[in-house]
Amino acid sequence: MALARPVLLATGSALLLLLYLLAGFPRMDVLLQMLRRLRWLLLAIFVVYGWWTPGAAALPALGNWSPSSSGLYAGLFRGMALATIVAAVHLLLQLTPRAQLLPAVMQLLRPVCSRAMRERLAVRSVLSIEAVALVQPVVSASLEQQRLRPGGFAALGEAARSVYDRVLERAAQADTAAIEIVELTNPPLWQWLIPLVLAAALYPG
């Protein structure tokens, strides 16, 4: 889907929709929040591709200010690819508990890291992902308070300080829990054929 090719994007989107259907569409409100935070990035992608890609004018009446048809087409598919990847990540995080996600990250890092480094990186990655959901409400509340008071960069600095203080306060009150690390065994050899088949399908030439 990252290649944004129409056929691959349509196939990946259909499979992702099927997975969401089988999973019962978990926490769609969280997915909508994630996509809403990407709105300016999606708009920037659409503008950059639409107005900086050479080609036939999509709106000839605008003259040189018109976006190109090929640019709008490419920007649309790039934006759709990004939104679909975000939806896939959201589904993965909703269906994969820490007990499964942590060994999977360690397995991914096995070819390039020692066991001790794999453990540190995997634990930090999983804890960072979980911390995002806890920090987001704090950031939103601080920004809402600062909107009521004009102050430019000073107000933004106060908001950052408020977020920092609240995060430290929550960290001090958080309960400590042991994290069990279980490293997976090597997958069967036949499973290594799956990425090779996918690579052959994506690059038939």
Short mmCIF file of C-alpha atoms in Angstrom, two decimals:
data_model
loop_
_atom_site.label_atom_id
_atom_site.label_comp_id
_atom_site.label_asym_id
_atom_site.label_seq_id
_atom_site.Cartn_x
_atom_site.Cartn_y
_atom_site.Cartn_z
CA MET A 1 0.00 0.00 0.00
CA ALA A 2 2.93 2.33 0.59
CA LEU A 3 3.65 2.24 -3.15
CA ALA A 4 0.22 3.86 -3.75
CA ARG A 5 -0.38 1.83 -6.88
CA PRO A 6 -4.13 1.73 -7.63
CA VAL A 7 -4.44 -2.07 -7.83
CA LEU A 8 -2.30 -2.71 -4.74
CA LEU A 9 -4.02 0.06 -2.80
CA ALA A 10 -7.48 -1.24 -3.68
CA THR A 11 -6.53 -4.82 -2.79
CA GLY A 12 -4.92 -3.81 0.49
CA SER A 13 -7.87 -1.60 1.43
CA ALA A 14 -10.32 -4.43 0.71
CA LEU A 15 -8.33 -6.87 2.86
CA LEU A 16 -8.03 -4.30 5.64
CA LEU A 17 -11.78 -3.68 5.55
CA LEU A 18 -12.35 -7.42 5.82
CA LEU A 19 -10.07 -7.60 8.87
CA TYR A 20 -11.92 -4.70 10.49
CA LEU A 21 -15.20 -6.47 9.81
CA LEU A 22 -13.98 -9.71 11.38
CA ALA A 23 -12.61 -7.79 14.38
CA GLY A 24 -15.87 -5.91 14.92
CA PHE A 25 -14.47 -2.46 14.03
CA PRO A 26 -12.65 -1.89 17.36
CA ARG A 27 -12.24 1.67 18.73
CA MET A 28 -13.13 3.52 15.56
CA ASP A 29 -13.21 6.77 17.56
CA VAL A 30 -9.47 6.41 18.13
CA LEU A 31 -8.90 5.85 14.41
CA LEU A 32 -10.88 8.97 13.54
CA GLN A 33 -8.77 10.99 15.98
CA MET A 34 -5.58 9.66 14.39
CA LEU A 35 -6.78 10.61 10.91
CA ARG A 36 -7.95 14.03 12.08
CA ARG A 37 -4.47 14.78 13.39
CA LEU A 38 -3.11 13.99 9.93
CA ARG A 39 -5.42 16.38 8.10
CA TRP A 40 -2.76 19.07 7.51
CA LEU A 41 -0.22 16.51 6.34
CA LEU A 42 -2.78 15.01 3.94
CA LEU A 43 -3.62 18.49 2.65
CA ALA A 44 0.09 19.26 2.18
CA ILE A 45 0.59 16.04 0.22
CA PHE A 46 -2.37 16.87 -2.02
CA VAL A 47 -1.14 20.43 -2.64
CA VAL A 48 2.50 19.47 -3.29
CA TYR A 49 1.60 16.72 -5.74
CA GLY A 50 -1.20 18.72 -7.36
CA TRP A 51 0.68 21.97 -7.97
CA TRP A 52 4.28 20.73 -8.34
CA THR A 53 3.74 17.79 -10.67
CA PRO A 54 4.03 18.66 -14.37
CA GLY A 55 1.22 17.68 -16.68
CA ALA A 56 -2.00 18.82 -18.28
CA ALA A 57 -3.89 21.50 -16.35
CA ALA A 58 -6.86 20.16 -14.39
CA LEU A 59 -8.50 23.61 -14.40
CA PRO A 60 -7.44 25.40 -17.62
CA ALA A 61 -9.37 28.53 -16.63
CA LEU A 62 -6.84 29.16 -13.83
CA GLY A 63 -3.92 29.23 -16.23
CA ASN A 64 -0.55 28.81 -14.50
CA TRP A 65 -2.28 28.56 -11.12
CA SER A 66 -4.05 25.37 -12.10
CA PRO A 67 -2.96 22.04 -10.61
CA SER A 68 -2.10 19.24 -13.00
CA SER A 69 -4.43 16.31 -13.51
CA SER A 70 -1.64 13.81 -12.96
CA GLY A 71 -0.58 15.65 -9.80
CA LEU A 72 -4.07 15.59 -8.30
CA TYR A 73 -4.32 11.91 -9.18
CA ALA A 74 -0.98 11.11 -7.55
CA GLY A 75 -1.72 13.23 -4.47
CA LEU A 76 -5.07 11.55 -3.98
CA PHE A 77 -3.56 8.07 -4.03
CA ARG A 78 -0.64 9.10 -1.79
CA GLY A 79 -3.08 10.48 0.76
CA MET A 80 -5.22 7.36 0.55
CA ALA A 81 -2.13 5.20 1.04
CA LEU A 82 -1.11 7.11 4.17
CA ALA A 83 -4.62 6.93 5.64
CA THR A 84 -4.81 3.19 4.93
CA ILE A 85 -1.44 2.54 6.57
CA VAL A 86 -2.58 4.47 9.66
CA ALA A 87 -5.74 2.34 9.76
CA ALA A 88 -3.63 -0.82 9.53
CA VAL A 89 -1.40 0.32 12.41
CA HIS A 90 -4.47 1.16 14.48
CA LEU A 91 -5.94 -2.30 13.92
CA LEU A 92 -2.63 -3.95 14.80
CA LEU A 93 -2.39 -2.05 18.10
CA GLN A 94 -6.01 -2.79 18.99
CA LEU A 95 -5.75 -6.53 18.36
CA THR A 96 -2.22 -7.16 19.63
CA PRO A 97 -1.66 -7.02 23.40
CA ARG A 98 1.71 -6.20 24.91
CA ALA A 99 2.38 -9.90 25.56
CA GLN A 100 2.35 -10.52 21.80
CA LEU A 101 3.65 -7.20 20.51
CA LEU A 102 6.83 -7.21 22.61
CA PRO A 103 8.11 -10.60 21.36
CA ALA A 104 7.24 -9.61 17.80
CA VAL A 105 9.37 -6.46 18.01
CA MET A 106 12.23 -8.49 19.47
CA GLN A 107 11.93 -11.04 16.66
CA LEU A 108 12.10 -8.23 14.11
CA LEU A 109 15.31 -6.90 15.68
CA ARG A 110 16.98 -10.31 16.10
CA PRO A 111 19.16 -10.18 12.94
CA VAL A 112 20.77 -6.85 13.87
CA CYS A 113 20.85 -6.65 17.69
CA SER A 114 22.05 -8.61 20.69
CA ARG A 115 19.47 -9.99 23.10
CA ALA A 116 20.09 -7.28 25.70
CA MET A 117 19.71 -4.51 23.12
CA ARG A 118 16.60 -6.18 21.68
CA GLU A 119 15.01 -6.22 25.09
CA ARG A 120 15.72 -2.54 25.74
CA LEU A 121 14.51 -1.39 22.32
CA ALA A 122 11.41 -3.56 22.39
CA VAL A 123 10.37 -2.46 25.89
CA ARG A 124 10.93 1.21 25.10
CA SER A 125 9.02 0.95 21.84
CA VAL A 126 6.00 -0.73 23.42
CA LEU A 127 5.96 1.62 26.42
CA SER A 128 6.21 4.65 24.11
CA ILE A 129 3.23 3.44 22.07
CA GLU A 130 1.17 2.93 25.22
CA ALA A 131 2.24 6.30 26.65
CA VAL A 132 0.92 8.19 23.62
CA ALA A 133 -2.66 7.36 24.57
CA LEU A 134 -2.05 8.68 28.10
CA VAL A 135 -0.29 11.89 27.08
CA GLN A 136 -2.71 12.95 24.32
CA PRO A 137 -5.54 14.01 26.69
CA VAL A 138 -3.06 16.05 28.74
CA VAL A 139 -1.82 17.86 25.64
CA SER A 140 -5.35 18.52 24.39
CA ALA A 141 -6.45 19.93 27.75
CA SER A 142 -3.42 22.23 27.98
CA LEU A 143 -3.90 23.56 24.46
CA GLU A 144 -7.60 24.20 25.11
CA GLN A 145 -6.71 26.29 28.15
CA GLN A 146 -4.14 28.33 26.24
CA ARG A 147 -6.59 29.13 23.45
CA LEU A 148 -8.57 31.26 25.86
CA ARG A 149 -5.58 33.51 26.51
CA PRO A 150 -3.70 35.26 23.73
CA GLY A 151 0.03 35.31 24.10
CA GLY A 152 1.72 33.86 21.04
CA PHE A 153 4.92 31.98 21.84
CA ALA A 154 4.62 32.79 25.53
CA ALA A 155 1.28 30.98 25.73
CA LEU A 156 2.72 28.06 23.79
CA GLY A 157 5.65 27.88 26.23
CA GLU A 158 3.25 27.86 29.16
CA ALA A 159 1.31 25.04 27.54
CA ALA A 160 4.49 23.01 27.02
CA ARG A 161 5.51 23.56 30.65
CA SER A 162 2.04 22.54 31.83
CA VAL A 163 2.16 19.36 29.78
CA TYR A 164 5.63 18.56 31.10
CA ASP A 165 4.56 19.07 34.73
CA ARG A 166 1.43 16.95 34.30
CA VAL A 167 3.33 14.13 32.63
CA LEU A 168 5.84 14.07 35.50
CA GLU A 169 2.99 14.09 38.00
CA ARG A 170 1.29 11.14 36.30
CA ALA A 171 4.56 9.27 36.08
CA ALA A 172 5.12 9.70 39.82
CA GLN A 173 1.63 8.37 40.58
CA ALA A 174 1.75 5.47 38.10
CA ASP A 175 1.91 1.94 39.43
CA THR A 176 5.02 0.00 38.52
CA ALA A 177 4.52 -3.39 36.95
CA ALA A 178 6.94 -6.05 35.84
CA ILE A 179 7.20 -6.69 32.11
CA GLU A 180 7.64 -10.30 31.17
CA ILE A 181 9.90 -10.79 28.17
CA VAL A 182 9.46 -14.01 26.22
CA GLU A 183 11.47 -14.27 23.03
CA LEU A 184 9.89 -16.18 20.18
CA THR A 185 11.50 -19.14 18.51
CA ASN A 186 12.58 -18.91 14.90
CA PRO A 187 9.66 -19.17 12.45
CA PRO A 188 9.45 -22.20 10.16
CA LEU A 189 11.54 -21.97 7.02
CA TRP A 190 8.50 -22.08 4.74
CA GLN A 191 7.24 -18.79 6.25
CA TRP A 192 10.28 -17.01 4.82
CA LEU A 193 8.73 -17.67 1.40
CA ILE A 194 5.89 -15.23 2.18
CA PRO A 195 7.96 -12.01 1.83
CA LEU A 196 9.66 -13.46 -1.25
CA VAL A 197 6.28 -14.11 -2.90
CA LEU A 198 5.11 -10.60 -1.99
CA ALA A 199 8.30 -9.09 -3.39
CA ALA A 200 7.86 -11.06 -6.63
CA ALA A 201 4.25 -9.81 -6.93
CA LEU A 202 5.23 -6.18 -6.34
CA TYR A 203 8.23 -6.21 -8.69
CA PRO A 204 7.35 -8.62 -11.49
CA GLY A 205 9.94 -7.02 -13.77
#
